Amino acid sequence: MKVLLLLVTFFVASISDAQVTPPAPFGILPSERQLRWHETEMYVLVHFTPTTFENKEWGYGDADPGIFNPSDFDAGQIIKAAKAGGFKGLVFVAKHHDGFALWPTATTTYNISKSPWNDGKGDMVGAFAEACRAQGFKFGVYCSPWDRNNPVYGTNDYVRIYREQLRELYTRYGNLFMSWHDGANGGDGYYGGARESRKIDRSVYYGWDTTWAMTRKLQPGASIFSDVGWDVRWVGNERGEAAPTSWATYTPMPLDGKSKAGPGEVKDELNPEGTRHGDFWMPAECDVPLRKGWFFHPSENNTVKSPEKLFDIYLKSVGRGGALDLGLAPDTRGLLHEEDVKALQGFGELLGKTFAKDLAKDARIAASQVRGGNKSRYGTSKLTDGDRYSYWSTDDGISDPDLTIEWSEPRTFDLFRLRENIKLGQRIEAMEIDSWEDGRWKPIASASSIGACRLILLPAPVTTQKIRVRVTKSPVCVALSELGIFHSRG
Ligand code: FUL
């Protein structure tokens, strides 16, 4: 009898599952590669070249390779510190604007084999790649298109050399999660002794279409970052801050401002918000150095950002649907300075403490409607199951549903985390949160874009037994995958 009952239940459940079709995806969708990038959320960007030993921010391209000789280089120490900060990947600057290649390349003699480090037998890109793998970290490379050392910079020969440098990087160091291309282009430099200024037309010179076709072929999992966009766009500042409303979709504008451009085509103006209903899925990467500069300078030891400042940046980057790319600058020992290690450790602890207890998990969450009445597939339990892609949804046509979250006794909190299942596109445009106080609903927060992650910090903690989340604007039914409630000041 029991077996029969179970079978009947199973049968009825499968029929109702089959009858409820999932919501149709909305607009432009992320690629698998971009989904992995969104999941990464936080990574570091390491600058360490002869420029460090010159105590400069931009090497001119004329530094003697003999000065590059770290006394105690340890990629493991740097990764360990980043990991303690909650970061999941590392992008290493394999070549900065000074043109010095940190790996033994065949493309230029201005490379690590000419330095005394490891008797000229070292490979710093390899050392980082290996140490990342050993610590379960993702690894990526930054290879500067601008090269102030190369005698042929500005000609087509250089573009061929640059592509060959990328080919070496793509084929020697395993799977990369990012290929990072900065946007500083042309100007004065050493250029093989010419010591002059060279200008290039960045809209055509590099032929990015050809270069990135190679990236796709050799490193299909690598998200391409560039100031002209591709998989990931630059947020438009080096403070690590996305706009309060941030759309993951984007339509780049060309220089002439007349027509629409494709990804990779130069635009004259960045729209920090992204573009609602834009032509491409191109979320923002928010880069910011841990110190004042991207390179280590002893005089900037007192500029290391505090864990609290890093948390604020986290709220404005990851918390606005982007990723946080934090610049780390090893000193001339080849290690992260003690202050930097301390700040990262403190930040990691702050994150751990903040997100340790999700109060939504012990609340009763009731939805105004559940898609097809199918709670097992689209019900509110999906909001707290830790899965970014399972979700609460409603029937088509219901685009302003709400959730009531109730505890058995009052709870104190000040932070919300919301996520949409972005596999179905970025859908929600506005929501409000109310708290039940003195017998009525009182508005406590509101948000516009949600996307991969939206963190909302309240100005002060709120204590209540009941809250309400109201979606007030969405062009289609919702696909909300997470509602987390935390107490960051607890
Ligand atoms: C910029 C560069 O000019 C800076 O030196 C640094 O590498 C930063 C991450 O990107 O474009």
PDB file of C-alpha atoms in Angstrom, residues 132-412:
ATOM      1  CA  CYS A 132      47.894  28.821  -8.264  1.00  0.00           C
ATOM      2  CA  ARG A 133      47.187  25.220  -9.254  1.00  0.00           C
ATOM      3  CA  ALA A 134      48.732  23.972  -6.013  1.00  0.00           C
ATOM      4  CA  GLN A 135      46.394  26.185  -3.955  1.00  0.00           C
ATOM      5  CA  GLY A 136      43.251  25.586  -6.051  1.00  0.00           C
ATOM      6  CA  PHE A 137      43.325  29.108  -7.493  1.00  0.00           C
ATOM      7  CA  LYS A 138      42.265  30.113 -10.987  1.00  0.00           C
ATOM      8  CA  PHE A 139      45.042  31.587 -13.099  1.00  0.00           C
ATOM      9  CA  GLY A 140      45.005  34.241 -15.808  1.00  0.00           C
ATOM     10  CA  VAL A 141      47.418  36.563 -17.621  1.00  0.00           C
ATOM     11  CA  TYR A 142      47.688  40.273 -18.438  1.00  0.00           C
ATOM     12  CA  CYS A 143      49.874  41.034 -21.423  1.00  0.00           C
ATOM     13  CA  SER A 144      50.072  44.759 -22.139  1.00  0.00           C
ATOM     14  CA  PRO A 145      49.468  45.663 -25.775  1.00  0.00           C
ATOM     15  CA  TRP A 146      51.450  48.883 -25.275  1.00  0.00           C
ATOM     16  CA  ASP A 147      55.155  48.032 -25.209  1.00  0.00           C
ATOM     17  CA  ARG A 148      57.552  50.866 -24.466  1.00  0.00           C
ATOM     18  CA  ASN A 149      60.608  48.712 -25.066  1.00  0.00           C
ATOM     19  CA  ASN A 150      59.874  47.146 -28.426  1.00  0.00           C
ATOM     20  CA  PRO A 151      61.701  48.889 -31.295  1.00  0.00           C
ATOM     21  CA  VAL A 152      58.892  48.080 -33.746  1.00  0.00           C
ATOM     22  CA  TYR A 153      55.973  49.196 -31.577  1.00  0.00           C
ATOM     23  CA  GLY A 154      53.572  51.056 -33.855  1.00  0.00           C
ATOM     24  CA  THR A 155      54.151  48.805 -36.913  1.00  0.00           C
ATOM     25  CA  ASN A 156      52.369  45.634 -38.044  1.00  0.00           C
ATOM     26  CA  ASP A 157      55.438  43.638 -37.065  1.00  0.00           C
ATOM     27  CA  TYR A 158      54.768  44.480 -33.435  1.00  0.00           C
ATOM     28  CA  VAL A 159      51.173  43.288 -33.662  1.00  0.00           C
ATOM     29  CA  ARG A 160      52.506  39.942 -34.933  1.00  0.00           C
ATOM     30  CA  ILE A 161      54.979  39.822 -32.029  1.00  0.00           C
ATOM     31  CA  TYR A 162      52.215  40.632 -29.544  1.00  0.00           C
ATOM     32  CA  ARG A 163      50.042  37.823 -30.887  1.00  0.00           C
ATOM     33  CA  GLU A 164      52.977  35.432 -30.649  1.00  0.00           C
ATOM     34  CA  GLN A 165      53.498  36.467 -27.022  1.00  0.00           C
ATOM     35  CA  LEU A 166      49.879  35.642 -26.326  1.00  0.00           C
ATOM     36  CA  ARG A 167      50.206  32.353 -28.182  1.00  0.00           C
ATOM     37  CA  GLU A 168      53.114  31.395 -25.917  1.00  0.00           C
ATOM     38  CA  LEU A 169      51.158  32.378 -22.825  1.00  0.00           C
ATOM     39  CA  TYR A 170      48.060  30.509 -23.993  1.00  0.00           C
ATOM     40  CA  THR A 171      49.922  27.295 -24.753  1.00  0.00           C
ATOM     41  CA  ARG A 172      52.385  26.949 -21.890  1.00  0.00           C
ATOM     42  CA  TYR A 173      50.526  27.480 -18.663  1.00  0.00           C
ATOM     43  CA  GLY A 174      47.402  25.317 -18.691  1.00  0.00           C
ATOM     44  CA  ASN A 175      43.831  26.590 -18.635  1.00  0.00           C
ATOM     45  CA  LEU A 176      43.471  30.312 -18.064  1.00  0.00           C
ATOM     46  CA  PHE A 177      40.344  31.895 -16.621  1.00  0.00           C
ATOM     47  CA  MET A 178      41.143  35.366 -17.953  1.00  0.00           C
ATOM     48  CA  SER A 179      43.023  37.070 -20.716  1.00  0.00           C
ATOM     49  CA  TRP A 180      43.429  40.654 -19.535  1.00  0.00           C
ATOM     50  CA  HIS A 181      44.255  43.520 -21.902  1.00  0.00           C
ATOM     51  CA  ASP A 182      44.696  46.976 -20.465  1.00  0.00           C
ATOM     52  CA  GLY A 183      43.776  50.118 -22.306  1.00  0.00           C
ATOM     53  CA  ALA A 184      46.861  52.325 -21.965  1.00  0.00           C
ATOM     54  CA  ASN A 185      48.069  52.735 -25.502  1.00  0.00           C
ATOM     55  CA  GLY A 186      50.909  54.609 -27.110  1.00  0.00           C
ATOM     56  CA  GLY A 187      52.914  57.574 -25.924  1.00  0.00           C
ATOM     57  CA  ASP A 188      56.542  58.110 -25.118  1.00  0.00           C
ATOM     58  CA  GLY A 189      58.929  55.256 -24.530  1.00  0.00           C
ATOM     59  CA  TYR A 190      62.365  53.776 -25.070  1.00  0.00           C
ATOM     60  CA  TYR A 191      61.404  51.817 -28.228  1.00  0.00           C
ATOM     61  CA  GLY A 192      64.811  50.186 -28.688  1.00  0.00           C
ATOM     62  CA  GLY A 193      66.667  53.421 -28.011  1.00  0.00           C
ATOM     63  CA  ALA A 194      64.585  55.750 -30.200  1.00  0.00           C
ATOM     64  CA  ARG A 195      63.265  57.453 -27.062  1.00  0.00           C
ATOM     65  CA  GLU A 196      60.326  59.060 -28.748  1.00  0.00           C
ATOM     66  CA  SER A 197      56.576  59.298 -28.667  1.00  0.00           C
ATOM     67  CA  ARG A 198      54.535  56.900 -30.784  1.00  0.00           C
ATOM     68  CA  LYS A 199      50.848  57.158 -31.450  1.00  0.00           C
ATOM     69  CA  ILE A 200      48.664  54.383 -32.691  1.00  0.00           C
ATOM     70  CA  ASP A 201      45.018  54.390 -33.720  1.00  0.00           C
ATOM     71  CA  ARG A 202      43.636  52.096 -31.084  1.00  0.00           C
ATOM     72  CA  SER A 203      40.409  51.528 -32.995  1.00  0.00           C
ATOM     73  CA  VAL A 204      42.251  49.578 -35.711  1.00  0.00           C
ATOM     74  CA  TYR A 205      45.930  49.026 -34.832  1.00  0.00           C
ATOM     75  CA  TYR A 206      45.702  45.857 -32.734  1.00  0.00           C
ATOM     76  CA  GLY A 207      43.199  44.006 -34.910  1.00  0.00           C
ATOM     77  CA  TRP A 208      41.510  42.554 -31.841  1.00  0.00           C
ATOM     78  CA  ASP A 209      39.126  40.390 -33.865  1.00  0.00           C
ATOM     79  CA  THR A 210      42.047  38.320 -35.131  1.00  0.00           C
ATOM     80  CA  THR A 211      43.803  38.244 -31.754  1.00  0.00           C
ATOM     81  CA  TRP A 212      40.755  37.179 -29.822  1.00  0.00           C
ATOM     82  CA  ALA A 213      39.827  34.531 -32.378  1.00  0.00           C
ATOM     83  CA  MET A 214      43.120  32.953 -31.286  1.00  0.00           C
ATOM     84  CA  THR A 215      42.193  33.394 -27.613  1.00  0.00           C
ATOM     85  CA  ARG A 216      38.928  31.551 -28.228  1.00  0.00           C
ATOM     86  CA  LYS A 217      40.719  28.746 -30.033  1.00  0.00           C
ATOM     87  CA  LEU A 218      43.563  28.233 -27.578  1.00  0.00           C
ATOM     88  CA  GLN A 219      41.845  29.230 -24.314  1.00  0.00           C
ATOM     89  CA  PRO A 220      38.096  28.765 -24.784  1.00  0.00           C
ATOM     90  CA  GLY A 221      37.455  29.123 -21.042  1.00  0.00           C
ATOM     91  CA  ALA A 222      39.254  32.468 -20.682  1.00  0.00           C
ATOM     92  CA  SER A 223      37.078  35.541 -20.293  1.00  0.00           C
ATOM     93  CA  ILE A 224      38.553  38.424 -22.251  1.00  0.00           C
ATOM     94  CA  PHE A 225      38.778  41.691 -20.342  1.00  0.00           C
ATOM     95  CA  SER A 226      39.505  44.855 -22.217  1.00  0.00           C
ATOM     96  CA  ASP A 227      38.648  48.529 -21.964  1.00  0.00           C
ATOM     97  CA  VAL A 228      36.861  48.146 -25.295  1.00  0.00           C
ATOM     98  CA  GLY A 229      34.835  45.265 -23.904  1.00  0.00           C
ATOM     99  CA  TRP A 230      34.435  41.664 -25.019  1.00  0.00           C
ATOM    100  CA  ASP A 231      33.404  39.124 -22.362  1.00  0.00           C
ATOM    101  CA  VAL A 232      33.909  41.615 -19.573  1.00  0.00           C
ATOM    102  CA  ARG A 233      33.972  45.422 -19.731  1.00  0.00           C
ATOM    103  CA  TRP A 234      35.932  47.926 -17.695  1.00  0.00           C
ATOM    104  CA  VAL A 235      33.747  49.637 -15.110  1.00  0.00           C
ATOM    105  CA  GLY A 236      35.220  53.021 -16.057  1.00  0.00           C
ATOM    106  CA  ASN A 237      37.178  53.910 -12.903  1.00  0.00           C
ATOM    107  CA  GLU A 238      40.002  52.448 -10.818  1.00  0.00           C
ATOM    108  CA  ARG A 239      38.139  52.788  -7.529  1.00  0.00           C
ATOM    109  CA  GLY A 240      36.535  49.367  -7.875  1.00  0.00           C
ATOM    110  CA  GLU A 241      33.037  50.848  -7.942  1.00  0.00           C
ATOM    111  CA  ALA A 242      30.195  49.896 -10.222  1.00  0.00           C
ATOM    112  CA  ALA A 243      27.202  52.207 -10.622  1.00  0.00           C
ATOM    113  CA  PRO A 244      24.305  51.717  -8.166  1.00  0.00           C
ATOM    114  CA  THR A 245      22.247  50.538 -11.137  1.00  0.00           C
ATOM    115  CA  SER A 246      24.342  48.088 -13.133  1.00  0.00           C
ATOM    116  CA  TRP A 247      23.168  46.146 -16.151  1.00  0.00           C
ATOM    117  CA  ALA A 248      25.230  43.173 -17.263  1.00  0.00           C
ATOM    118  CA  THR A 249      24.195  43.901 -20.836  1.00  0.00           C
ATOM    119  CA  TYR A 250      25.983  46.552 -22.829  1.00  0.00           C
ATOM    120  CA  THR A 251      26.022  48.200 -26.214  1.00  0.00           C
ATOM    121  CA  PRO A 252      29.425  49.755 -26.893  1.00  0.00           C
ATOM    122  CA  MET A 253      29.435  53.047 -28.783  1.00  0.00           C
ATOM    123  CA  PRO A 254      31.916  53.698 -31.594  1.00  0.00           C
ATOM    124  CA  LEU A 255      34.192  56.730 -31.662  1.00  0.00           C
ATOM    125  CA  ASP A 256      32.085  58.619 -34.186  1.00  0.00           C
ATOM    126  CA  GLY A 257      29.063  58.224 -31.938  1.00  0.00           C
ATOM    127  CA  LYS A 258      26.849  57.726 -34.984  1.00  0.00           C
ATOM    128  CA  SER A 259      26.133  54.052 -35.131  1.00  0.00           C
ATOM    129  CA  LYS A 260      26.283  51.067 -32.824  1.00  0.00           C
ATOM    130  CA  ALA A 261      29.548  49.211 -32.394  1.00  0.00           C
ATOM    131  CA  GLY A 262      30.289  45.558 -31.773  1.00  0.00           C
ATOM    132  CA  PRO A 263      32.231  44.305 -28.774  1.00  0.00           C
ATOM    133  CA  GLY A 264      35.879  45.178 -29.222  1.00  0.00           C
ATOM    134  CA  GLU A 265      35.132  48.307 -31.225  1.00  0.00           C
ATOM    135  CA  VAL A 266      36.257  51.495 -29.616  1.00  0.00           C
ATOM    136  CA  LYS A 267      33.770  53.840 -28.085  1.00  0.00           C
ATOM    137  CA  ASP A 268      34.471  57.318 -26.859  1.00  0.00           C
ATOM    138  CA  GLU A 269      32.466  57.128 -23.722  1.00  0.00           C
ATOM    139  CA  LEU A 270      31.832  54.433 -21.193  1.00  0.00           C
ATOM    140  CA  ASN A 271      28.402  54.076 -19.790  1.00  0.00           C
ATOM    141  CA  PRO A 272      29.188  52.905 -16.255  1.00  0.00           C
ATOM    142  CA  GLU A 273      25.655  51.599 -15.763  1.00  0.00           C
ATOM    143  CA  GLY A 274      25.813  49.255 -18.724  1.00  0.00           C
ATOM    144  CA  THR A 275      22.891  49.286 -21.124  1.00  0.00           C
ATOM    145  CA  ARG A 276      19.437  48.022 -20.211  1.00  0.00           C
ATOM    146  CA  HIS A 277      18.452  45.734 -23.108  1.00  0.00           C
ATOM    147  CA  GLY A 278      22.004  46.089 -24.490  1.00  0.00           C
ATOM    148  CA  ASP A 279      23.226  44.043 -27.451  1.00  0.00           C
ATOM    149  CA  PHE A 280      25.821  41.978 -25.574  1.00  0.00           C
ATOM    150  CA  TRP A 281      26.209  40.304 -22.189  1.00  0.00           C
ATOM    151  CA  MET A 282      29.253  42.255 -20.985  1.00  0.00           C
ATOM    152  CA  PRO A 283      29.329  42.684 -17.195  1.00  0.00           C
ATOM    153  CA  ALA A 284      31.661  45.087 -15.414  1.00  0.00           C
ATOM    154  CA  GLU A 285      34.974  44.224 -13.842  1.00  0.00           C
ATOM    155  CA  CYS A 286      35.837  46.621 -11.041  1.00  0.00           C
ATOM    156  CA  ASP A 287      39.597  47.009 -10.665  1.00  0.00           C
ATOM    157  CA  VAL A 288      41.305  48.811  -7.832  1.00  0.00           C
ATOM    158  CA  PRO A 289      44.756  48.494  -6.239  1.00  0.00           C
ATOM    159  CA  LEU A 290      45.060  47.467  -2.590  1.00  0.00           C
ATOM    160  CA  ARG A 291      47.532  50.319  -2.189  1.00  0.00           C
ATOM    161  CA  LYS A 292      47.554  53.714  -3.853  1.00  0.00           C
ATOM    162  CA  GLY A 293      49.464  52.424  -6.877  1.00  0.00           C
ATOM    163  CA  TRP A 294      49.500  49.189  -8.865  1.00  0.00           C
ATOM    164  CA  PHE A 295      53.222  48.768  -8.146  1.00  0.00           C
ATOM    165  CA  PHE A 296      54.942  48.609  -4.776  1.00  0.00           C
ATOM    166  CA  HIS A 297      56.401  51.837  -3.404  1.00  0.00           C
ATOM    167  CA  PRO A 298      57.804  51.877   0.155  1.00  0.00           C
ATOM    168  CA  SER A 299      56.339  55.350   0.638  1.00  0.00           C
ATOM    169  CA  GLU A 300      52.839  53.944   0.112  1.00  0.00           C
ATOM    170  CA  ASN A 301      52.906  51.409   2.944  1.00  0.00           C
ATOM    171  CA  ASN A 302      50.462  53.633   4.793  1.00  0.00           C
ATOM    172  CA  THR A 303      47.987  53.618   1.902  1.00  0.00           C
ATOM    173  CA  VAL A 304      46.989  49.945   2.227  1.00  0.00           C
ATOM    174  CA  LYS A 305      43.199  49.808   2.310  1.00  0.00           C
ATOM    175  CA  SER A 306      41.627  48.660   5.560  1.00  0.00           C
ATOM    176  CA  PRO A 307      39.386  45.568   5.741  1.00  0.00           C
ATOM    177  CA  GLU A 308      36.409  47.949   6.224  1.00  0.00           C
ATOM    178  CA  LYS A 309      37.302  49.927   3.089  1.00  0.00           C
ATOM    179  CA  LEU A 310      37.688  46.659   1.149  1.00  0.00           C
ATOM    180  CA  PHE A 311      34.279  45.562   2.385  1.00  0.00           C
ATOM    181  CA  ASP A 312      32.783  48.831   1.153  1.00  0.00           C
ATOM    182  CA  ILE A 313      34.397  48.246  -2.265  1.00  0.00           C
ATOM    183  CA  TYR A 314      33.059  44.671  -2.224  1.00  0.00           C
ATOM    184  CA  LEU A 315      29.533  46.005  -1.711  1.00  0.00           C
ATOM    185  CA  LYS A 316      29.984  48.375  -4.678  1.00  0.00           C
ATOM    186  CA  SER A 317      31.509  45.808  -7.054  1.00  0.00           C
ATOM    187  CA  VAL A 318      30.405  42.237  -6.351  1.00  0.00           C
ATOM    188  CA  GLY A 319      27.321  43.680  -4.668  1.00  0.00           C
ATOM    189  CA  ARG A 320      26.360  45.441  -7.891  1.00  0.00           C
ATOM    190  CA  GLY A 321      26.639  42.394 -10.127  1.00  0.00           C
ATOM    191  CA  GLY A 322      30.283  42.891 -11.160  1.00  0.00           C
ATOM    192  CA  ALA A 323      33.546  41.289 -10.098  1.00  0.00           C
ATOM    193  CA  LEU A 324      36.224  42.731  -7.858  1.00  0.00           C
ATOM    194  CA  ASP A 325      39.754  42.687  -9.289  1.00  0.00           C
ATOM    195  CA  LEU A 326      42.127  43.797  -6.533  1.00  0.00           C
ATOM    196  CA  GLY A 327      45.663  44.873  -7.426  1.00  0.00           C
ATOM    197  CA  LEU A 328      48.451  43.328  -5.329  1.00  0.00           C
ATOM    198  CA  ALA A 329      51.978  44.681  -5.454  1.00  0.00           C
ATOM    199  CA  PRO A 330      54.813  42.462  -4.195  1.00  0.00           C
ATOM    200  CA  ASP A 331      57.828  44.339  -2.850  1.00  0.00           C
ATOM    201  CA  THR A 332      61.427  43.943  -4.013  1.00  0.00           C
ATOM    202  CA  ARG A 333      61.753  40.777  -1.931  1.00  0.00           C
ATOM    203  CA  GLY A 334      59.073  39.259  -4.137  1.00  0.00           C
ATOM    204  CA  LEU A 335      56.663  39.019  -1.218  1.00  0.00           C
ATOM    205  CA  LEU A 336      53.547  40.854  -0.134  1.00  0.00           C
ATOM    206  CA  HIS A 337      54.332  43.385   2.538  1.00  0.00           C
ATOM    207  CA  GLU A 338      53.113  42.552   6.074  1.00  0.00           C
ATOM    208  CA  GLU A 339      50.547  45.395   5.970  1.00  0.00           C
ATOM    209  CA  ASP A 340      48.999  43.973   2.784  1.00  0.00           C
ATOM    210  CA  VAL A 341      48.852  40.469   4.246  1.00  0.00           C
ATOM    211  CA  LYS A 342      47.169  41.841   7.355  1.00  0.00           C
ATOM    212  CA  ALA A 343      44.571  43.792   5.357  1.00  0.00           C
ATOM    213  CA  LEU A 344      43.691  40.765   3.233  1.00  0.00           C
ATOM    214  CA  GLN A 345      43.412  38.551   6.278  1.00  0.00           C
ATOM    215  CA  GLY A 346      41.172  41.094   7.994  1.00  0.00           C
ATOM    216  CA  PHE A 347      38.967  41.437   4.934  1.00  0.00           C
ATOM    217  CA  GLY A 348      38.575  37.664   4.654  1.00  0.00           C
ATOM    218  CA  GLU A 349      37.602  37.474   8.314  1.00  0.00           C
ATOM    219  CA  LEU A 350      35.081  40.279   7.859  1.00  0.00           C
ATOM    220  CA  LEU A 351      33.494  38.465   4.915  1.00  0.00           C
ATOM    221  CA  GLY A 352      33.451  35.197   6.820  1.00  0.00           C
ATOM    222  CA  LYS A 353      31.843  36.779   9.863  1.00  0.00           C
ATOM    223  CA  THR A 354      29.286  38.728   7.822  1.00  0.00           C
ATOM    224  CA  PHE A 355      28.039  35.792   5.796  1.00  0.00           C
ATOM    225  CA  ALA A 356      28.385  33.093   8.457  1.00  0.00           C
ATOM    226  CA  LYS A 357      24.732  33.127   9.475  1.00  0.00           C
ATOM    227  CA  ASP A 358      22.000  33.489   6.870  1.00  0.00           C
ATOM    228  CA  LEU A 359      18.844  34.439   8.770  1.00  0.00           C
ATOM    229  CA  ALA A 360      16.665  33.686   5.738  1.00  0.00           C
ATOM    230  CA  LYS A 361      17.431  30.012   6.321  1.00  0.00           C
ATOM    231  CA  ASP A 362      15.429  29.840   9.504  1.00  0.00           C
ATOM    232  CA  ALA A 363      12.530  31.967   8.315  1.00  0.00           C
ATOM    233  CA  ARG A 364       9.236  30.910   6.790  1.00  0.00           C
ATOM    234  CA  ILE A 365       9.147  32.400   3.310  1.00  0.00           C
ATOM    235  CA  ALA A 366       5.771  32.708   1.615  1.00  0.00           C
ATOM    236  CA  ALA A 367       5.369  33.842  -1.984  1.00  0.00           C
ATOM    237  CA  SER A 368       2.341  35.675  -3.380  1.00  0.00           C
ATOM    238  CA  GLN A 369       2.462  33.170  -6.248  1.00  0.00           C
ATOM    239  CA  VAL A 370       4.519  30.202  -7.392  1.00  0.00           C
ATOM    240  CA  ARG A 371       4.821  29.229 -11.032  1.00  0.00           C
ATOM    241  CA  GLY A 372       2.141  26.693 -11.894  1.00  0.00           C
ATOM    242  CA  GLY A 373       1.696  26.047  -8.182  1.00  0.00           C
ATOM    243  CA  ASN A 374       4.758  23.843  -8.484  1.00  0.00           C
ATOM    244  CA  LYS A 375       6.535  24.467  -5.192  1.00  0.00           C
ATOM    245  CA  SER A 376       9.042  21.668  -5.566  1.00  0.00           C
ATOM    246  CA  ARG A 377      10.442  23.211  -8.720  1.00  0.00           C
ATOM    247  CA  TYR A 378       9.784  26.952  -8.418  1.00  0.00           C
ATOM    248  CA  GLY A 379       8.988  27.425  -4.730  1.00  0.00           C
ATOM    249  CA  THR A 380      10.630  29.647  -2.146  1.00  0.00           C
ATOM    250  CA  SER A 381      12.880  26.858  -0.830  1.00  0.00           C
ATOM    251  CA  LYS A 382      15.015  27.576  -3.917  1.00  0.00           C
ATOM    252  CA  LEU A 383      15.896  30.973  -2.449  1.00  0.00           C
ATOM    253  CA  THR A 384      17.919  29.504   0.382  1.00  0.00           C
ATOM    254  CA  ASP A 385      19.394  26.323  -1.109  1.00  0.00           C
ATOM    255  CA  GLY A 386      22.743  27.911  -2.011  1.00  0.00           C
ATOM    256  CA  ASP A 387      22.276  27.116  -5.705  1.00  0.00           C
ATOM    257  CA  ARG A 388      22.663  30.138  -8.022  1.00  0.00           C
ATOM    258  CA  TYR A 389      20.612  28.527 -10.725  1.00  0.00           C
ATOM    259  CA  SER A 390      17.602  27.058  -8.902  1.00  0.00           C
ATOM    260  CA  TYR A 391      14.981  29.754  -8.476  1.00  0.00           C
ATOM    261  CA  TRP A 392      11.607  30.967  -7.318  1.00  0.00           C
ATOM    262  CA  SER A 393       9.401  31.941 -10.199  1.00  0.00           C
ATOM    263  CA  THR A 394       5.821  32.958 -10.936  1.00  0.00           C
ATOM    264  CA  ASP A 395       3.419  32.471 -13.789  1.00  0.00           C
ATOM    265  CA  ASP A 396       4.019  34.433 -16.960  1.00  0.00           C
ATOM    266  CA  GLY A 397       2.223  37.742 -16.690  1.00  0.00           C
ATOM    267  CA  ILE A 398       2.866  38.071 -12.948  1.00  0.00           C
ATOM    268  CA  SER A 399       5.715  40.540 -12.814  1.00  0.00           C
ATOM    269  CA  ASP A 400       5.135  42.227  -9.429  1.00  0.00           C
ATOM    270  CA  PRO A 401       5.048  39.348  -6.953  1.00  0.00           C
ATOM    271  CA  ASP A 402       6.151  39.540  -3.348  1.00  0.00           C
ATOM    272  CA  LEU A 403       7.683  37.421  -0.632  1.00  0.00           C
ATOM    273  CA  THR A 404       6.875  37.535   3.066  1.00  0.00           C
ATOM    274  CA  ILE A 405       9.680  36.401   5.336  1.00  0.00           C
ATOM    275  CA  GLU A 406       8.687  35.616   8.892  1.00  0.00           C
ATOM    276  CA  TRP A 407      10.576  34.367  11.944  1.00  0.00           C
ATOM    277  CA  SER A 408       9.258  32.796  15.123  1.00  0.00           C
ATOM    278  CA  GLU A 409      10.860  35.681  17.049  1.00  0.00           C
ATOM    279  CA  PRO A 410      12.358  39.053  16.089  1.00  0.00           C
ATOM    280  CA  ARG A 411      15.707  39.053  14.280  1.00  0.00           C
ATOM    281  CA  THR A 412      18.279  41.809  13.787  1.00  0.00           C
TER     282      THR A 412
END
